[in-house]
Amino acid sequence: LTGGLSIPDPRQREALIKLEISMQTGGQLVLTDAEQRLDSVLFKMKQKEIVGPDCPPAMHFFKARHLIKTSPIFSLLQKMPKGGALHVHDFSMVNVEWLVKNVTYRPHCYMCFTDSQSIRFIFSSQWPKPLPHCSPWILLENLRAKMINTTDLDNSIMGNLTLFTDQDPETVYPSQDVVWDRFEQSFLAVWGLVTYAPVFRDYYYQGLTEFYMDNIMYLELRALLPEIYELDGSTHDTAWTLKTYQEVTRQFTTDHPDFYGARIIFTVHRGVNISTMTGAVEKAMKLQRDFPDIMAGFDLVGREDTGRPLWYFRDALSLPVERGVTLPFFFHAGETDLEGTEVDQNLLDALLFNTSRIGHGFALLRHPVAKDLYRRRDVAAEVCPISNQVLMLVNDLRNHPAAALMSENHPMVISSDDPAMFGTSGLSYDFYEVFVGFGGLRSNVGSLKELATNSIRYSSLTPKQQEEALALWQRRWDRFVSENAF
Amino acid sequence: LTGGLSIPDPRQREALIKLEISMQTGGQLVLTDAEQRLDSVLFKMKQKEIVGPDCPPAMHFFKARHLIKTSPIFSLLQKMPKGGALHVHDFSMVNVEWLVKNVTYRPHCYMCFTDSQSIRFIFSSQWPKPLPHCSPWILLENLRAKMINTTDLDNSIMGNLTLFTDQDPETVYPSQDVVWDRFEQSFLAVWGLVTYAPVFRDYYYQGLTEFYMDNIMYLELRALLPEIYELDGSTHDTAWTLKTYQEVTRQFTTDHPDFYGARIIFTVHRGVNISTMTGAVEKAMKLQRDFPDIMAGFDLVGREDTGRPLWYFRDALSLPVERGVTLPFFFHAGETDLEGTEVDQNLLDALLFNTSRIGHGFALLRHPVAKDLYRRRDVAAEVCPISNQVLMLVNDLRNHPAAALMSENHPMVISSDDPAMFGTSGLSYDFYEVFVGFGGLRSNVGSLKELATNSIRYSSLTPKQQEEALALWQRRWDRFVSENAF
Ligand SMILES: [Zn+2]
Ligand SMILES: [Zn+2]
């Protein structure tokens, strides 16, 4: 670049603009003719959608969803083979409508109302024992039999199982504390439904179906692996739960041969004490040894701001290395605004514990040393834009820090965290926010392609499996491009 | 850093944390004992203010102002010598209460109501000619004489001169378009008051006073240099306006010897056509030659998203270099969310036109090539957090992109853009947002010190003047530290 005491040279300007475009995610990819034609189609669509006050990524997703649903870009993104979903939690995979219309209509389903205006469920062959802080149990079958119209009841149940609302989200959730509280309450409401053994299998199968329908071919599921109960109140242990995930995954891939599979990241709540954490890490090591195919690794879950920092659990998290045992970590880190606090060191600590990816990494930009190390070690951030917006880390998604990360091709994948909780499904909504919001007019088919292949490259699959999965993805991608490039 | 197949070493962890802290703005400064004591005081204050749902930088400034006003950190920041204010516009320097209580009470002040529910003013010895799209003129003196209580009238006038409101800002300003429209209307409402010659002088003197009271010692004012009118309707030319700025500045520095001075950046609206812009650049070159002491340079103003990009004016902006004439540029650039559009190239183009600083640079993080060049050329961004929040580029100021810039000591200064419009005064409110919001618990006395000295280092003052100003600042800083370190 010349010193500036000359008139700008248009060719130099053009070169700098091109240089910047080439630095973004996918900027190095050479597009085929068909891909370039698809890119022109998408560019024209974006020019229409990006201007004006109703630019969806600028709005809260709850208000933007109906706009996105009718977007031609979204419809293309739904058809696009997106690779794997690497950051999804076990009990928020399935549209809550399915939970209400299918699960709560099964026999022996009881419900009660908590003091804090939430609901709880249980399936039981006998009348269940009362829960503390909850109304007497009601058998849903009886309740519905007395009603002429059950739509209101079903809608009200549904509203308790998700954060999504048609009301103004800023009014319903005035602060991070409120939205996290409601998040945890909805999670507890779902709990009794999905930890019932027959539902547990069906729920997971249905979850895989929803991701499959959204053209996802692979899943890494963060799972608490709780005790699963039967109608008589008997329970199964963690290994049973993991084995069930394995069986259902096998069944699903048999039924859908173009689905590559799923792996499990065992998760523990970060609110536990040190001895519980130690026990959990020991259990994780055992599961990793006994179920190497399905087990991907270990992570902590729950709100970072109110939970314990990784460093608090350093002895427990050091056990695998001390014992020479492999236990890959996939830590949530940097899902916070609290710069400079202990929790804010999670990003660095996850790295020191050799994490394989970071969940969110929202605070990465404020940590240049950690950011640089993540990049050099090629450890990807699992970016979940809608989750970050709903949980009130960011308002206008065009300002999401990962927009900056994408402009320099920082290692990342896109995921949906808790789709059912946020009123999304699969990955397409999050891809929309990324493509239109993060990328503006600048992101292109190359960006989409790289994000999709990243989800395989940064997965826990072995190199050989990755190759297989990439080949499978490439065939579907080529078909997608040829069918949509005009 | 070791490969990760070992337990994290606490000393290495400590070293990385320290390294990151040392990279932030002010991270290289060695603090005196007194500065360290002041730092502890501030750290303890921050620990209290930063937690909880009422963390002021997370809220809209209009809702947070009353909290900030009572903050002990804010009270320290008010006393702190902050150096210069390098990004402030001519007709939003003075608290609107002064405009109403002082200016509109002067004789011969007429007001009318526009069709778009704004107001206009004029001072005139005769009854003024009617304005298009405005009610008949009312002489304020007559109107007030008829009223028992003029408080409501005065408050209503005040509300028209500023964006600040006690109502819910999200409701009053639902979109960027609405807030910019109201911004421009308020600006037009102020216009007739402040372009009246006697008011013009007093307004500027009062503006300097408000900055001085906030412990600012130097100002670079972006000024439109409009024709100023007298009571008989006669007008003065641009040179008169510039000379008046010079005279009033001299008067003010005579009255306040510890105020270092002020310089003017001549600004033109980016909505004009090419021939008008060419004329403006020519005028700027002439003014720069005739008034080298007071003239700092040239800039374009008005909303970037709806205005013309710098590149559109490339021929006009190339004139100074073509003619071998010095005209420093101080371009607004990157005050936008519209990634990948023509306007979004302003950041790069400002650089190609050799800008001396960037106004805002909000989009810098999404432009890694431009960002890197700015850094290497040491061209500072003038960061105006409250302006960006009120004009709806960012909601939670902890997410402002300059928080990331500050974590890597990117060249920057803090300013307030249009303090009267946003309900602020001087720089202290913006410094509060930066110190508490951008920096979290991590920013410290070093950050504040570097931001203050940056405002002198990146000013348009000559090296010799900068030395003088820095010496003056240092004396005041040392006094401030010794008076507040316990
Ligand atoms: Zn998660
Ligand atoms: Zn400005």
CSV table of C-alpha atoms in Angstrom, one decimal, chain A residues 15-257:
chain,number,residue,atom,x,y,z
A,15,ALA,CA,-7.2,-6.0,-5.0
A,16,LEU,CA,-7.6,-5.1,-1.3
A,17,ILE,CA,-11.4,-5.8,-1.5
A,18,LYS,CA,-10.7,-9.1,-3.1
A,19,LEU,CA,-8.0,-9.9,-0.6
A,20,GLU,CA,-10.5,-9.3,2.2
A,21,ILE,CA,-13.1,-11.5,0.5
A,22,SER,CA,-10.6,-14.3,0.1
A,23,MET,CA,-9.8,-14.2,3.9
A,24,GLN,CA,-13.4,-15.0,4.9
A,25,THR,CA,-14.7,-18.5,5.6
A,26,GLY,CA,-14.8,-20.3,2.3
A,27,GLY,CA,-12.9,-17.4,0.6
A,28,GLN,CA,-10.2,-19.8,-0.6
A,29,LEU,CA,-12.5,-22.2,-2.3
A,30,VAL,CA,-12.7,-22.3,-6.1
A,31,LEU,CA,-16.3,-22.6,-7.1
A,32,THR,CA,-17.5,-24.7,-10.0
A,33,ASP,CA,-19.6,-23.0,-12.7
A,34,ALA,CA,-22.8,-24.4,-11.2
A,35,GLU,CA,-21.8,-23.2,-7.8
A,36,GLN,CA,-21.1,-19.8,-9.2
A,37,ARG,CA,-24.6,-19.7,-10.8
A,38,LEU,CA,-26.1,-20.7,-7.5
A,39,ASP,CA,-24.1,-18.0,-5.9
A,40,SER,CA,-25.6,-15.4,-8.2
A,41,VAL,CA,-29.1,-16.6,-7.3
A,42,LEU,CA,-28.4,-16.3,-3.6
A,43,PHE,CA,-26.7,-12.9,-4.0
A,44,LYS,CA,-29.8,-11.5,-5.7
A,45,MET,CA,-32.1,-12.9,-3.0
A,46,LYS,CA,-29.9,-11.4,-0.4
A,47,GLN,CA,-30.0,-8.0,-1.9
A,48,LYS,CA,-33.7,-8.0,-1.4
A,49,GLU,CA,-33.8,-9.4,2.1
A,50,ILE,CA,-30.9,-7.5,3.6
A,51,VAL,CA,-32.2,-3.9,3.3
A,52,GLY,CA,-35.0,-2.3,5.2
A,53,PRO,CA,-36.0,-2.3,8.8
A,54,ASP,CA,-37.2,-5.9,8.6
A,55,CYS,CA,-33.8,-7.5,8.0
A,56,PRO,CA,-34.5,-10.7,10.0
A,57,PRO,CA,-31.1,-11.1,11.6
A,58,ALA,CA,-31.5,-7.7,13.1
A,59,MET,CA,-34.7,-8.8,14.9
A,60,HIS,CA,-35.3,-11.2,17.7
A,61,PHE,CA,-35.7,-14.6,16.2
A,62,PHE,CA,-39.1,-15.1,17.8
A,63,LYS,CA,-40.3,-12.1,15.8
A,64,ALA,CA,-38.3,-13.0,12.7
A,65,ARG,CA,-39.2,-16.6,12.4
A,66,HIS,CA,-42.3,-16.1,10.2
A,67,LEU,CA,-40.3,-13.9,7.9
A,68,ILE,CA,-37.5,-16.4,7.6
A,69,LYS,CA,-40.0,-19.2,7.0
A,70,THR,CA,-41.1,-17.5,3.8
A,71,SER,CA,-37.6,-16.5,2.7
A,72,PRO,CA,-36.4,-18.1,-0.6
A,73,ILE,CA,-32.9,-18.2,0.9
A,74,PHE,CA,-34.1,-20.1,3.9
A,75,SER,CA,-35.8,-22.6,1.6
A,76,LEU,CA,-32.5,-23.2,-0.3
A,77,LEU,CA,-30.7,-23.5,3.0
A,78,GLN,CA,-33.2,-26.2,4.1
A,79,LYS,CA,-32.4,-28.2,1.0
A,80,MET,CA,-28.7,-27.7,1.3
A,81,PRO,CA,-26.8,-30.7,2.8
A,82,LYS,CA,-25.3,-29.0,5.9
A,83,GLY,CA,-23.1,-31.9,7.1
A,84,GLY,CA,-23.2,-32.5,10.9
A,85,ALA,CA,-24.8,-30.8,13.9
A,86,LEU,CA,-22.0,-30.8,16.5
A,87,HIS,CA,-23.6,-28.8,19.3
A,88,VAL,CA,-27.1,-30.1,20.3
A,89,HIS,CA,-28.5,-31.1,23.7
A,90,ASP,CA,-30.3,-34.3,24.4
A,91,PHE,CA,-33.7,-33.1,25.5
A,92,SER,CA,-34.2,-30.2,23.1
A,93,MET,CA,-34.0,-32.0,19.8
A,94,VAL,CA,-37.6,-32.5,19.0
A,95,ASN,CA,-40.3,-29.9,18.2
A,96,VAL,CA,-42.5,-29.6,21.4
A,97,GLU,CA,-45.6,-30.1,19.3
A,98,TRP,CA,-44.6,-33.7,19.0
A,99,LEU,CA,-44.1,-34.0,22.7
A,100,VAL,CA,-47.6,-32.7,23.4
A,101,LYS,CA,-49.5,-34.3,20.6
A,102,ASN,CA,-47.8,-37.6,20.7
A,103,VAL,CA,-46.2,-38.1,24.1
A,104,THR,CA,-48.7,-36.5,26.5
A,105,TYR,CA,-51.5,-38.4,24.8
A,106,ARG,CA,-49.9,-41.7,25.7
A,107,PRO,CA,-51.6,-43.7,28.6
A,108,HIS,CA,-50.4,-43.2,32.2
A,109,CYS,CA,-49.2,-39.7,31.7
A,110,TYR,CA,-49.6,-37.5,34.9
A,111,MET,CA,-49.0,-33.8,35.2
A,112,CYS,CA,-48.7,-31.4,38.1
A,113,PHE,CA,-48.4,-27.6,38.4
A,114,THR,CA,-45.4,-26.3,40.3
A,115,ASP,CA,-45.4,-23.3,42.7
A,116,SER,CA,-43.3,-21.4,40.2
A,117,GLN,CA,-45.9,-21.7,37.4
A,118,SER,CA,-44.2,-24.5,35.5
A,119,ILE,CA,-45.4,-28.1,35.0
A,120,ARG,CA,-43.9,-31.6,35.7
A,121,PHE,CA,-44.8,-34.9,34.2
A,122,ILE,CA,-44.5,-38.6,35.1
A,123,PHE,CA,-45.6,-41.9,33.5
A,124,SER,CA,-46.6,-44.4,36.1
A,125,SER,CA,-48.7,-47.6,36.3
A,126,GLN,CA,-49.9,-46.5,39.8
A,127,TRP,CA,-51.0,-43.1,41.0
A,128,PRO,CA,-47.6,-41.4,41.6
A,129,LYS,CA,-46.4,-40.0,44.9
A,130,PRO,CA,-46.9,-36.2,45.2
A,131,LEU,CA,-43.9,-34.0,44.2
A,132,PRO,CA,-42.8,-31.2,46.7
A,133,HIS,CA,-43.8,-27.7,45.5
A,134,CYS,CA,-46.2,-29.2,43.0
A,135,SER,CA,-50.0,-29.6,42.9
A,136,PRO,CA,-51.5,-33.1,43.2
A,137,TRP,CA,-50.9,-35.2,40.1
A,138,ILE,CA,-53.6,-35.2,37.4
A,139,LEU,CA,-54.0,-38.0,34.9
A,140,LEU,CA,-54.0,-36.2,31.6
A,141,GLU,CA,-56.3,-38.8,30.1
A,142,ASN,CA,-58.9,-38.0,32.8
A,143,LEU,CA,-58.5,-34.3,32.4
A,144,ARG,CA,-58.8,-34.3,28.6
A,145,ALA,CA,-61.9,-36.6,28.8
A,146,LYS,CA,-63.7,-33.9,30.8
A,147,MET,CA,-62.9,-31.2,28.2
A,148,ILE,CA,-64.9,-30.4,25.1
A,149,ASN,CA,-61.9,-28.7,23.5
A,150,THR,CA,-58.3,-29.6,24.5
A,151,THR,CA,-56.6,-27.1,22.2
A,152,ASP,CA,-56.0,-24.5,24.9
A,153,LEU,CA,-54.7,-27.1,27.3
A,154,ASP,CA,-52.3,-28.5,24.7
A,155,ASN,CA,-51.1,-25.0,23.7
A,156,SER,CA,-50.6,-24.1,27.3
A,157,ILE,CA,-48.5,-27.3,27.9
A,158,MET,CA,-46.6,-26.5,24.8
A,159,GLY,CA,-45.8,-23.0,26.0
A,160,ASN,CA,-44.3,-24.5,29.1
A,161,LEU,CA,-41.9,-26.8,27.2
A,162,THR,CA,-40.2,-24.1,25.1
A,163,LEU,CA,-39.0,-20.5,25.4
A,164,PHE,CA,-40.6,-19.6,22.0
A,165,THR,CA,-43.5,-17.2,22.3
A,166,ASP,CA,-45.7,-15.2,20.0
A,167,GLN,CA,-45.6,-12.4,22.6
A,168,ASP,CA,-43.0,-9.7,22.7
A,169,PRO,CA,-39.8,-11.6,23.8
A,170,GLU,CA,-38.2,-8.4,25.3
A,171,THR,CA,-41.3,-8.1,27.6
A,172,VAL,CA,-41.5,-11.8,28.5
A,173,TYR,CA,-37.8,-12.1,29.1
A,174,PRO,CA,-36.6,-8.8,30.5
A,175,SER,CA,-33.2,-10.1,31.6
A,176,GLN,CA,-30.6,-12.9,31.2
A,177,ASP,CA,-31.6,-14.1,34.7
A,178,VAL,CA,-35.3,-14.4,33.8
A,179,VAL,CA,-34.7,-16.1,30.5
A,180,TRP,CA,-32.2,-18.6,32.0
A,181,ASP,CA,-34.7,-19.3,34.8
A,182,ARG,CA,-37.5,-20.0,32.3
A,183,PHE,CA,-35.0,-22.1,30.3
A,184,GLU,CA,-34.3,-24.3,33.2
A,185,GLN,CA,-37.9,-24.6,34.2
A,186,SER,CA,-38.9,-25.7,30.6
A,187,PHE,CA,-36.1,-28.2,30.8
A,188,LEU,CA,-37.4,-29.7,34.0
A,189,ALA,CA,-40.9,-29.8,32.5
A,190,VAL,CA,-39.7,-31.9,29.6
A,191,TRP,CA,-37.7,-34.1,31.9
A,192,GLY,CA,-40.4,-36.5,33.1
A,193,LEU,CA,-41.6,-37.0,29.6
A,194,VAL,CA,-38.4,-37.9,27.9
A,195,THR,CA,-36.8,-40.0,30.6
A,196,TYR,CA,-39.6,-42.5,30.4
A,197,ALA,CA,-38.0,-45.5,28.6
A,198,PRO,CA,-40.5,-45.9,25.7
A,199,VAL,CA,-40.6,-42.2,25.1
A,200,PHE,CA,-36.8,-41.9,25.4
A,201,ARG,CA,-36.3,-44.2,22.4
A,202,ASP,CA,-39.0,-42.6,20.3
A,203,TYR,CA,-37.9,-39.1,21.3
A,204,TYR,CA,-34.3,-39.7,20.1
A,205,TYR,CA,-35.5,-41.4,16.9
A,206,GLN,CA,-37.8,-38.5,16.3
A,207,GLY,CA,-34.9,-36.1,17.0
A,208,LEU,CA,-32.7,-37.8,14.4
A,209,THR,CA,-35.6,-37.7,12.0
A,210,GLU,CA,-36.0,-33.9,12.4
A,211,PHE,CA,-32.3,-33.3,11.8
A,212,TYR,CA,-32.3,-35.7,8.9
A,213,MET,CA,-35.3,-33.9,7.4
A,214,ASP,CA,-33.3,-30.7,7.6
A,215,ASN,CA,-30.6,-32.4,5.5
A,216,ILE,CA,-28.2,-33.0,8.4
A,217,MET,CA,-26.2,-36.3,8.0
A,218,TYR,CA,-24.5,-36.6,11.3
A,219,LEU,CA,-25.0,-35.6,14.9
A,220,GLU,CA,-22.9,-35.1,18.0
A,221,LEU,CA,-25.3,-35.0,20.9
A,222,ARG,CA,-24.5,-33.6,24.3
A,223,ALA,CA,-26.3,-36.0,26.7
A,224,LEU,CA,-26.7,-36.1,30.4
A,225,LEU,CA,-27.3,-39.9,30.2
A,226,PRO,CA,-29.7,-39.9,33.1
A,227,GLU,CA,-31.4,-42.9,34.7
A,228,ILE,CA,-34.3,-43.8,32.4
A,229,TYR,CA,-37.5,-45.1,34.2
A,230,GLU,CA,-40.1,-47.7,33.3
A,231,LEU,CA,-43.8,-47.6,34.1
A,232,ASP,CA,-43.4,-49.5,37.3
A,233,GLY,CA,-40.8,-47.0,38.6
A,234,SER,CA,-37.8,-49.2,38.0
A,235,THR,CA,-34.8,-47.5,36.5
A,236,HIS,CA,-31.9,-48.2,34.1
A,237,ASP,CA,-28.3,-47.1,34.6
A,238,THR,CA,-26.1,-44.8,32.5
A,239,ALA,CA,-24.7,-47.6,30.4
A,240,TRP,CA,-28.2,-48.7,29.5
A,241,THR,CA,-29.0,-45.1,28.4
A,242,LEU,CA,-25.8,-44.9,26.3
A,243,LYS,CA,-26.5,-48.4,24.8
A,244,THR,CA,-30.0,-47.3,23.9
A,245,TYR,CA,-28.6,-44.3,22.1
A,246,GLN,CA,-26.4,-46.7,20.2
A,247,GLU,CA,-29.2,-49.1,19.3
A,248,VAL,CA,-31.6,-46.3,18.1
A,249,THR,CA,-28.8,-44.7,16.1
A,250,ARG,CA,-28.1,-48.0,14.4
A,251,GLN,CA,-31.8,-48.5,13.7
A,252,PHE,CA,-32.0,-45.0,12.3
A,253,THR,CA,-29.0,-45.4,10.0
A,254,THR,CA,-30.4,-48.8,8.8
A,255,ASP,CA,-33.7,-47.1,8.0
A,256,HIS,CA,-31.9,-44.1,6.4
A,257,PRO,CA,-28.7,-45.3,4.8
